[in-house]
Amino acid sequence: MRALLRSVWDEPRAPDPPRRVWRDWALVGVLVPLAVLEGVVRPDLPWRTVSTAVTLGLVPTLLWRRTRPLLMIIIVFGTTNVAPLFTGGEAPETYTLAYLLCVVYALFRWGSGREAVIGTLVMLASIAIALATHRMASGDAVGALAVMCAATALGGTFRYRTTARMRELDQVKLLEREQLARDLHDTVAHHVSAMAIRAQAGLATSASRPGAATEALRVIEAEAARALDEMRAMVRVLRRDRPADLAPGRRVTDLHELADPGGDGPSVDVEMAGDLDDVPPSVGAAIYRLAQESVTNALRHARNATHVQVRVTADDTTVRLRVHDDGDTGLIRPSGSPGYGLIGMIERADLLGGACVAGPDPEGGWTVEAALPRKGSAA
């Protein structure tokens, strides 16, 4: 209970409360003539002049009810408790004063936790004073409490709904950032790794093979062009404010681009089996990115590796990926915490309701295995 009260007390104000807008001025413009009209034509209104003046004097509180909710509550209930001193103990009871419920609503919709607590105490004290001075019967006090509780609950409900919506939007933005980070990592890491490996190979063999440097530069140029094309596609999606899933992405058939016909690094062979024609784009893109990251890791970390095998198989329900390298098991990949690449692979598979595991192979080397539902339905 103590923690609950502390959390309520420390609750900040709702962010970005709208200041005086045209609707507020329109409401004031409607209430002022209504209050005057009621003061003129209502025959049973006690202390007509004072009641009408109080009603008109409190109308401006609507203009500051969002930005200064507690002050408006104090003004409203303070005025309604002071007014009976000028009316022989009778409270102003115009029908137009019902607009004060907007001030009560605004306290719990826009105010901070401590403002809400203090405002509640002010309202309860006002009712207690009215009961003590016999200006309000017990039955009327129950009705007043019920109406104020309704306005309070309405304000709290809209506040919670808006807060939940903002949290949902923040979560969506966070997921989009994570997806963009994974895509950037996958794209940049793969191509940059390929360029680094080719550059190292060109330097190492430049003395014995004069043409190796030229060949390496051609490969580096091609990899750089691919990286720039993919990054431009992502930037276009972001600038157009379109969901990333609507942009053209990689497909299973693009896996052949990972194959390396030869060279100084480990060779990469790609093999595909099964019906892969109608694989959903989300699954196809995920399979490509998982394979790309796995090949990148093999080229980076697999020591003494000569061959990387990428195999994709599909049946009616599942698409499976297996990437295996024949590197030295004792030398590949540090045993510490996994890097962002492996974490991104696991997250990507999990988002589609699948699974991805990676580790040393009992027969030697390192193996990455992933299985994704063919329909790409989330778990």
Tab-separated table of C-alpha atoms in Angstrom:
chain	number	residue	atom	x	y	z
A	1	MET	CA	0.000	0.000	0.000
A	2	ARG	CA	2.817	2.371	0.867
A	3	ALA	CA	4.476	1.720	-2.477
A	4	LEU	CA	1.156	2.309	-4.259
A	5	LEU	CA	0.618	5.635	-2.503
A	6	ARG	CA	4.196	6.642	-3.280
A	7	SER	CA	3.786	5.789	-6.964
A	8	VAL	CA	0.547	7.800	-7.133
A	9	TRP	CA	2.189	10.754	-5.407
A	10	ASP	CA	5.198	10.659	-7.750
A	11	GLU	CA	3.095	10.340	-10.917
A	12	PRO	CA	4.133	13.183	-13.279
A	13	ARG	CA	1.756	15.315	-15.241
A	14	ALA	CA	0.387	13.999	-18.481
A	15	PRO	CA	2.717	15.096	-21.303
A	16	ASP	CA	1.813	17.840	-23.759
A	17	PRO	CA	-1.516	19.068	-22.384
A	18	PRO	CA	-3.316	21.141	-25.024
A	19	ARG	CA	-3.419	24.804	-24.133
A	20	ARG	CA	-6.357	27.071	-24.787
A	21	VAL	CA	-7.834	25.974	-28.103
A	22	TRP	CA	-10.774	27.273	-30.068
A	23	ARG	CA	-13.076	24.710	-28.459
A	24	ASP	CA	-12.364	26.209	-25.044
A	25	TRP	CA	-13.244	29.670	-26.248
A	26	ALA	CA	-16.349	28.292	-27.935
A	27	LEU	CA	-17.388	26.618	-24.677
A	28	VAL	CA	-16.880	29.878	-22.780
A	29	GLY	CA	-18.834	31.719	-25.460
A	30	VAL	CA	-21.753	29.340	-24.999
A	31	LEU	CA	-21.689	29.199	-21.190
A	32	VAL	CA	-21.646	32.962	-20.589
A	33	PRO	CA	-24.988	33.698	-22.322
A	34	LEU	CA	-26.482	30.530	-20.809
A	35	ALA	CA	-25.546	31.660	-17.303
A	36	VAL	CA	-26.987	35.124	-17.938
A	37	LEU	CA	-30.136	33.633	-19.466
A	38	GLU	CA	-30.601	31.314	-16.492
A	39	GLY	CA	-30.127	34.204	-14.074
A	40	VAL	CA	-32.802	36.187	-15.900
A	41	VAL	CA	-35.515	33.626	-16.624
A	42	ARG	CA	-35.217	31.070	-13.823
A	43	PRO	CA	-37.864	31.977	-11.253
A	44	ASP	CA	-36.722	29.754	-8.364
A	45	LEU	CA	-33.056	30.827	-8.397
A	46	PRO	CA	-32.085	32.058	-4.905
A	47	TRP	CA	-29.864	35.123	-4.638
A	48	ARG	CA	-30.062	35.622	-8.345
A	49	THR	CA	-27.332	38.271	-8.655
A	50	VAL	CA	-24.740	36.483	-6.510
A	51	SER	CA	-25.437	33.072	-8.077
A	52	THR	CA	-25.139	34.472	-11.601
A	53	ALA	CA	-21.949	36.380	-10.711
A	54	VAL	CA	-20.333	33.241	-9.230
A	55	THR	CA	-21.306	31.208	-12.288
A	56	LEU	CA	-19.875	33.798	-14.656
A	57	GLY	CA	-16.773	34.376	-12.540
A	58	LEU	CA	-15.788	30.712	-12.570
A	59	VAL	CA	-16.213	30.242	-16.342
A	60	PRO	CA	-12.589	31.364	-17.087
A	61	THR	CA	-11.290	28.412	-15.034
A	62	LEU	CA	-12.078	26.290	-18.097
A	63	LEU	CA	-9.323	28.079	-20.015
A	64	TRP	CA	-6.601	27.009	-17.554
A	65	ARG	CA	-8.019	23.681	-16.386
A	66	ARG	CA	-5.401	21.629	-18.254
A	67	THR	CA	-2.285	23.667	-17.546
A	68	ARG	CA	-3.135	24.598	-13.914
A	69	PRO	CA	-5.659	21.976	-12.800
A	70	LEU	CA	-4.983	22.122	-9.050
A	71	LEU	CA	-5.167	25.918	-8.909
A	72	MET	CA	-8.469	25.846	-10.786
A	73	ILE	CA	-9.853	23.247	-8.344
A	74	ILE	CA	-8.857	25.445	-5.392
A	75	ILE	CA	-10.453	28.503	-7.020
A	76	VAL	CA	-13.659	26.642	-7.859
A	77	PHE	CA	-14.256	24.981	-4.499
A	78	GLY	CA	-12.915	27.937	-2.551
A	79	THR	CA	-15.319	30.290	-4.322
A	80	THR	CA	-18.328	28.008	-3.874
A	81	ASN	CA	-17.559	27.780	-0.138
A	82	VAL	CA	-17.051	31.533	0.299
A	83	ALA	CA	-20.128	32.555	-1.714
A	84	PRO	CA	-22.613	31.405	1.022
A	85	LEU	CA	-21.181	34.091	3.284
A	86	PHE	CA	-22.913	36.635	1.018
A	87	THR	CA	-26.144	34.677	0.561
A	88	GLY	CA	-27.116	33.951	4.129
A	89	GLY	CA	-25.678	30.452	4.062
A	90	GLU	CA	-27.255	29.317	0.779
A	91	ALA	CA	-24.924	27.974	-1.904
A	92	PRO	CA	-25.247	29.157	-5.516
A	93	GLU	CA	-27.140	26.443	-7.350
A	94	THR	CA	-27.340	27.370	-11.011
A	95	TYR	CA	-27.687	24.550	-13.493
A	96	THR	CA	-24.919	26.090	-15.573
A	97	LEU	CA	-22.410	25.351	-12.800
A	98	ALA	CA	-22.400	21.760	-14.037
A	99	TYR	CA	-19.487	22.811	-16.259
A	100	LEU	CA	-17.299	22.633	-13.129
A	101	LEU	CA	-17.202	18.866	-13.667
A	102	CYS	CA	-14.852	19.639	-16.578
A	103	VAL	CA	-12.394	21.078	-14.060
A	104	VAL	CA	-12.646	17.941	-11.892
A	105	TYR	CA	-12.130	15.777	-14.974
A	106	ALA	CA	-9.100	17.824	-16.050
A	107	LEU	CA	-7.444	17.406	-12.641
A	108	PHE	CA	-7.228	13.629	-13.046
A	109	ARG	CA	-6.701	13.706	-16.809
A	110	TRP	CA	-3.829	16.207	-16.921
A	111	GLY	CA	-2.622	16.832	-13.376
A	112	SER	CA	0.248	15.150	-11.557
A	113	GLY	CA	-0.264	12.551	-8.850
A	114	ARG	CA	0.289	14.974	-5.998
A	115	GLU	CA	-2.046	17.505	-7.615
A	116	ALA	CA	-4.719	14.824	-7.857
A	117	VAL	CA	-4.262	13.864	-4.195
A	118	ILE	CA	-4.343	17.463	-2.984
A	119	GLY	CA	-7.301	18.268	-5.238
A	120	THR	CA	-9.206	15.279	-3.866
A	121	LEU	CA	-8.596	16.482	-0.326
A	122	VAL	CA	-9.826	19.956	-1.300
A	123	MET	CA	-13.033	18.512	-2.767
A	124	LEU	CA	-13.660	16.278	0.255
A	125	ALA	CA	-13.011	19.198	2.595
A	126	SER	CA	-15.499	21.301	0.643
A	127	ILE	CA	-18.204	18.664	1.026
A	128	ALA	CA	-17.365	18.251	4.714
A	129	ILE	CA	-17.710	22.017	5.264
A	130	ALA	CA	-21.050	22.022	3.460
A	131	LEU	CA	-22.284	19.185	5.696
A	132	ALA	CA	-20.972	20.847	8.852
A	133	THR	CA	-22.694	24.142	8.039
A	134	HIS	CA	-25.933	22.349	7.094
A	135	ARG	CA	-25.797	23.758	3.564
A	136	MET	CA	-25.986	20.251	2.182
A	137	ALA	CA	-28.017	17.269	3.306
A	138	SER	CA	-26.377	13.843	3.632
A	139	GLY	CA	-28.285	12.553	0.632
A	140	ASP	CA	-27.116	15.470	-1.489
A	141	ALA	CA	-23.547	14.848	-0.292
A	142	VAL	CA	-23.728	11.237	-1.486
A	143	GLY	CA	-24.999	12.408	-4.862
A	144	ALA	CA	-22.242	15.020	-5.117
A	145	LEU	CA	-19.609	12.412	-4.262
A	146	ALA	CA	-21.025	10.049	-6.887
A	147	VAL	CA	-20.911	12.711	-9.589
A	148	MET	CA	-17.352	13.741	-8.682
A	149	CYS	CA	-16.246	10.097	-8.619
A	150	ALA	CA	-17.717	9.651	-12.102
A	151	ALA	CA	-15.775	12.657	-13.416
A	152	THR	CA	-12.651	11.396	-11.623
A	153	ALA	CA	-12.984	7.909	-13.079
A	154	LEU	CA	-13.538	9.301	-16.562
A	155	GLY	CA	-10.431	11.470	-16.329
A	156	GLY	CA	-8.325	8.593	-14.991
A	157	THR	CA	-9.622	6.246	-17.689
A	158	PHE	CA	-8.717	8.576	-20.547
A	159	ARG	CA	-5.352	9.262	-18.942
A	160	TYR	CA	-4.589	5.539	-18.678
A	161	ARG	CA	-5.800	4.916	-22.208
A	162	THR	CA	-3.589	7.666	-23.611
A	163	THR	CA	-0.599	6.485	-21.574
A	164	ALA	CA	-1.093	2.914	-22.747
A	165	ARG	CA	-1.313	4.130	-26.324
A	166	MET	CA	1.906	6.115	-25.962
A	167	ARG	CA	3.662	3.102	-24.482
A	168	GLU	CA	2.418	0.977	-27.349
A	169	LEU	CA	3.753	3.509	-29.856
A	170	ASP	CA	7.078	3.619	-28.018
A	171	GLN	CA	7.241	-0.174	-28.151
A	172	VAL	CA	6.519	-0.152	-31.881
A	173	LYS	CA	9.237	2.451	-32.417
A	174	LEU	CA	11.654	0.358	-30.373
A	175	LEU	CA	10.875	-2.731	-32.436
A	176	GLU	CA	11.365	-0.733	-35.620
A	177	ARG	CA	14.729	0.477	-34.343
A	178	GLU	CA	15.735	-3.080	-33.499
A	179	GLN	CA	14.667	-4.274	-36.936
A	180	LEU	CA	16.537	-1.443	-38.616
A	181	ALA	CA	19.603	-2.157	-36.485
A	182	ARG	CA	19.486	-5.828	-37.486
A	183	ASP	CA	19.090	-4.974	-41.171
A	184	LEU	CA	21.904	-2.443	-41.069
A	185	HIS	CA	24.126	-4.871	-39.190
A	186	ASP	CA	23.378	-7.710	-41.580
A	187	THR	CA	23.928	-5.601	-44.683
A	188	VAL	CA	26.975	-3.636	-43.616
A	189	ALA	CA	28.693	-6.453	-41.740
A	190	HIS	CA	28.416	-8.897	-44.628
A	191	HIS	CA	29.662	-6.573	-47.328
A	192	VAL	CA	32.349	-4.902	-45.228
A	193	SER	CA	33.621	-8.313	-44.093
A	194	ALA	CA	33.815	-9.438	-47.687
A	195	MET	CA	35.700	-6.298	-48.648
A	196	ALA	CA	38.131	-6.686	-45.727
A	197	ILE	CA	38.812	-10.324	-46.547
A	198	ARG	CA	39.422	-9.560	-50.223
A	199	ALA	CA	41.694	-6.672	-49.341
A	200	GLN	CA	43.740	-8.867	-46.986
A	201	ALA	CA	43.933	-11.598	-49.587
A	202	GLY	CA	45.044	-9.115	-52.243
A	203	LEU	CA	47.791	-7.773	-49.991
A	204	ALA	CA	48.963	-11.247	-49.020
A	205	THR	CA	49.229	-12.497	-52.609
A	206	SER	CA	50.250	-9.283	-54.353
A	207	ALA	CA	53.938	-10.273	-54.408
A	208	SER	CA	53.398	-13.689	-56.003
A	209	ARG	CA	50.355	-12.715	-58.068
A	210	PRO	CA	50.510	-9.159	-59.434
A	211	GLY	CA	46.937	-9.409	-60.668
A	212	ALA	CA	45.571	-10.289	-57.214
A	213	ALA	CA	45.320	-6.651	-56.150
A	214	THR	CA	43.313	-5.768	-59.249
A	215	GLU	CA	41.001	-8.750	-58.695
A	216	ALA	CA	40.538	-7.802	-55.042
A	217	LEU	CA	39.698	-4.215	-55.985
A	218	ARG	CA	37.031	-5.423	-58.411
A	219	VAL	CA	35.428	-7.570	-55.720
A	220	ILE	CA	35.616	-4.715	-53.207
A	221	GLU	CA	33.987	-2.371	-55.711
A	222	ALA	CA	31.144	-4.838	-56.339
A	223	GLU	CA	30.544	-5.419	-52.625
A	224	ALA	CA	30.573	-1.682	-51.928
A	225	ALA	CA	28.033	-1.071	-54.711
A	226	ARG	CA	25.734	-3.757	-53.285
A	227	ALA	CA	26.018	-2.303	-49.791
A	228	LEU	CA	25.189	1.178	-51.041
A	229	ASP	CA	22.199	-0.097	-53.030
A	230	GLU	CA	20.746	-1.883	-50.007
A	231	MET	CA	21.319	1.085	-47.719
A	232	ARG	CA	19.722	3.463	-50.234
A	233	ALA	CA	16.664	1.189	-50.364
A	234	MET	CA	16.330	1.304	-46.572
A	235	VAL	CA	16.788	5.073	-46.502
A	236	ARG	CA	14.070	5.492	-49.153
A	237	VAL	CA	11.686	3.468	-47.007
A	238	LEU	CA	12.457	5.611	-43.967
A	239	ARG	CA	12.097	8.904	-45.847
A	240	ARG	CA	8.744	7.864	-47.270
A	241	ASP	CA	7.576	6.840	-43.800
A	242	ARG	CA	6.490	3.430	-45.066
A	243	PRO	CA	6.611	0.185	-43.112
A	244	ALA	CA	9.774	-1.741	-43.852
A	245	ASP	CA	7.771	-4.868	-44.696
A	246	LEU	CA	6.255	-3.041	-47.696
A	247	ALA	CA	9.649	-2.393	-49.245
A	248	PRO	CA	11.203	-4.839	-51.712
A	249	GLY	CA	13.430	-7.162	-49.690
A	250	ARG	CA	15.659	-10.158	-50.098
A	251	ARG	CA	14.239	-13.512	-51.137
A	252	VAL	CA	15.282	-17.124	-50.809
A	253	THR	CA	16.404	-17.135	-54.431
A	254	ASP	CA	18.932	-14.399	-53.589
A	255	LEU	CA	20.905	-16.930	-51.534
A	256	HIS	CA	22.902	-17.769	-54.652
A	257	GLU	CA	24.583	-14.374	-54.301
A	258	LEU	CA	26.287	-15.680	-51.160
A	259	ALA	CA	27.996	-18.424	-53.116
A	260	ASP	CA	31.676	-17.843	-53.709
A	261	PRO	CA	33.039	-19.552	-56.811
A	262	GLY	CA	36.526	-19.568	-55.391
A	263	GLY	CA	39.297	-17.265	-54.299
A	264	ASP	CA	41.615	-17.027	-51.363
A	265	GLY	CA	38.967	-17.355	-48.607
A	266	PRO	CA	36.720	-20.297	-47.751
A	267	SER	CA	34.462	-21.343	-50.596
A	268	VAL	CA	30.730	-20.944	-50.069
A	269	ASP	CA	28.307	-23.429	-51.592
A	270	VAL	CA	24.550	-22.886	-51.584
A	271	GLU	CA	22.122	-25.745	-51.967
A	272	MET	CA	18.331	-25.435	-51.980
A	273	ALA	CA	15.784	-28.235	-51.972
A	274	GLY	CA	12.027	-28.415	-51.782
A	275	ASP	CA	9.280	-26.081	-52.910
A	276	LEU	CA	10.544	-22.541	-52.260
A	277	ASP	CA	8.520	-20.708	-54.892
A	278	ASP	CA	5.628	-19.518	-52.695
A	279	VAL	CA	7.555	-18.820	-49.506
A	280	PRO	CA	6.187	-15.561	-47.964
A	281	PRO	CA	8.471	-12.523	-48.371
A	282	SER	CA	8.953	-12.190	-44.616
A	283	VAL	CA	10.166	-15.785	-44.327
A	284	GLY	CA	12.308	-15.524	-47.447
A	285	ALA	CA	13.948	-12.333	-46.212
A	286	ALA	CA	14.549	-13.882	-42.793
A	287	ILE	CA	16.148	-16.992	-44.291
A	288	TYR	CA	18.395	-14.821	-46.462
A	289	ARG	CA	19.471	-12.631	-43.533
A	290	LEU	CA	20.116	-15.621	-41.283
A	291	ALA	CA	22.231	-17.264	-43.964
A	292	GLN	CA	24.032	-14.009	-44.705
A	293	GLU	CA	24.917	-13.433	-41.064
A	294	SER	CA	26.017	-17.058	-40.661
A	295	VAL	CA	28.290	-16.846	-43.702
A	296	THR	CA	29.672	-13.530	-42.479
A	297	ASN	CA	30.471	-15.040	-39.083
A	298	ALA	CA	32.134	-18.022	-40.731
A	299	LEU	CA	34.314	-15.789	-42.892
A	300	ARG	CA	35.221	-13.678	-39.886
A	301	HIS	CA	35.783	-16.196	-37.142
A	302	ALA	CA	36.261	-19.681	-38.558
A	303	ARG	CA	39.999	-20.411	-38.397
A	304	ASN	CA	41.526	-22.694	-41.021
A	305	ALA	CA	38.138	-23.083	-42.686
A	306	THR	CA	38.138	-24.041	-46.354
A	307	HIS	CA	34.442	-24.576	-47.027
A	308	VAL	CA	31.098	-23.100	-45.908
A	309	GLN	CA	27.962	-24.986	-46.858
A	310	VAL	CA	24.538	-23.301	-46.932
A	311	ARG	CA	21.575	-25.628	-47.273
A	312	VAL	CA	17.899	-24.625	-47.360
A	313	THR	CA	15.118	-27.193	-47.396
A	314	ALA	CA	11.372	-26.691	-47.345
A	315	ASP	CA	8.319	-28.840	-46.867
A	316	ASP	CA	4.629	-28.063	-46.471
A	317	THR	CA	4.984	-26.528	-43.001
A	318	THR	CA	8.600	-25.490	-42.363
A	319	VAL	CA	11.566	-23.857	-44.046
A	320	ARG	CA	14.899	-25.001	-42.615
A	321	LEU	CA	18.342	-23.463	-42.913
A	322	ARG	CA	21.676	-25.090	-42.084
A	323	VAL	CA	24.994	-23.305	-42.434
A	324	HIS	CA	28.118	-25.321	-41.622
A	325	ASP	CA	31.798	-24.489	-41.884
A	326	ASP	CA	34.753	-26.874	-41.484
A	327	GLY	CA	36.839	-24.507	-39.369
A	328	ASP	CA	38.907	-25.445	-36.365
A	329	THR	CA	36.376	-25.929	-33.533
A	330	GLY	CA	38.839	-24.996	-30.826
A	331	LEU	CA	39.691	-21.703	-32.486
A	332	ILE	CA	36.397	-20.401	-33.802
A	333	ARG	CA	34.320	-17.818	-32.020
A	334	PRO	CA	35.041	-16.681	-28.469
A	335	SER	CA	33.182	-18.445	-25.678
A	336	GLY	CA	31.913	-15.217	-24.088
A	337	SER	CA	28.520	-13.617	-24.495
A	338	PRO	CA	27.036	-13.721	-28.004
A	339	GLY	CA	27.406	-10.663	-30.182
A	340	TYR	CA	24.644	-8.606	-31.737
A	341	GLY	CA	24.724	-10.737	-34.866
A	342	LEU	CA	23.721	-13.952	-33.099
A	343	ILE	CA	21.209	-12.118	-30.905
A	344	GLY	CA	19.657	-10.571	-34.001
A	345	MET	CA	19.414	-13.989	-35.666
A	346	ILE	CA	17.623	-15.467	-32.660
A	347	GLU	CA	15.250	-12.479	-32.447
A	348	ARG	CA	14.518	-12.558	-36.157
A	349	ALA	CA	13.608	-16.248	-36.043
A	350	ASP	CA	11.578	-15.807	-32.863
A	351	LEU	CA	9.510	-12.982	-34.373
A	352	LEU	CA	8.323	-15.388	-37.065
A	353	GLY	CA	7.540	-18.171	-34.594
A	354	GLY	CA	10.662	-20.148	-35.403
A	355	ALA	CA	13.945	-20.963	-33.710
A	356	CYS	CA	17.637	-20.507	-34.385
A	357	VAL	CA	20.556	-22.225	-32.659
A	358	ALA	CA	24.284	-22.001	-33.239
A	359	GLY	CA	27.240	-23.836	-31.796
A	360	PRO	CA	30.164	-26.216	-32.380
A	361	ASP	CA	29.336	-29.236	-34.495
A	362	PRO	CA	30.175	-32.676	-32.985
A	363	GLU	CA	31.809	-33.621	-36.286
A	364	GLY	CA	33.883	-30.440	-36.364
A	365	GLY	CA	33.387	-26.860	-37.358
A	366	TRP	CA	30.476	-24.603	-36.488
A	367	THR	CA	26.832	-25.058	-37.424
A	368	VAL	CA	23.890	-22.689	-37.482
A	369	GLU	CA	20.428	-24.212	-37.785
A	370	ALA	CA	17.146	-22.365	-38.101
A	371	ALA	CA	13.575	-23.515	-38.644
A	372	LEU	CA	10.796	-21.090	-39.587
A	373	PRO	CA	7.089	-21.788	-40.122
A	374	ARG	CA	6.319	-21.659	-43.792
A	375	LYS	CA	3.383	-19.265	-43.204
A	376	GLY	CA	5.562	-16.988	-41.097
A	377	SER	CA	3.005	-16.789	-38.287
A	378	ALA	CA	4.316	-15.342	-35.029
A	379	ALA	CA	4.444	-17.554	-32.009
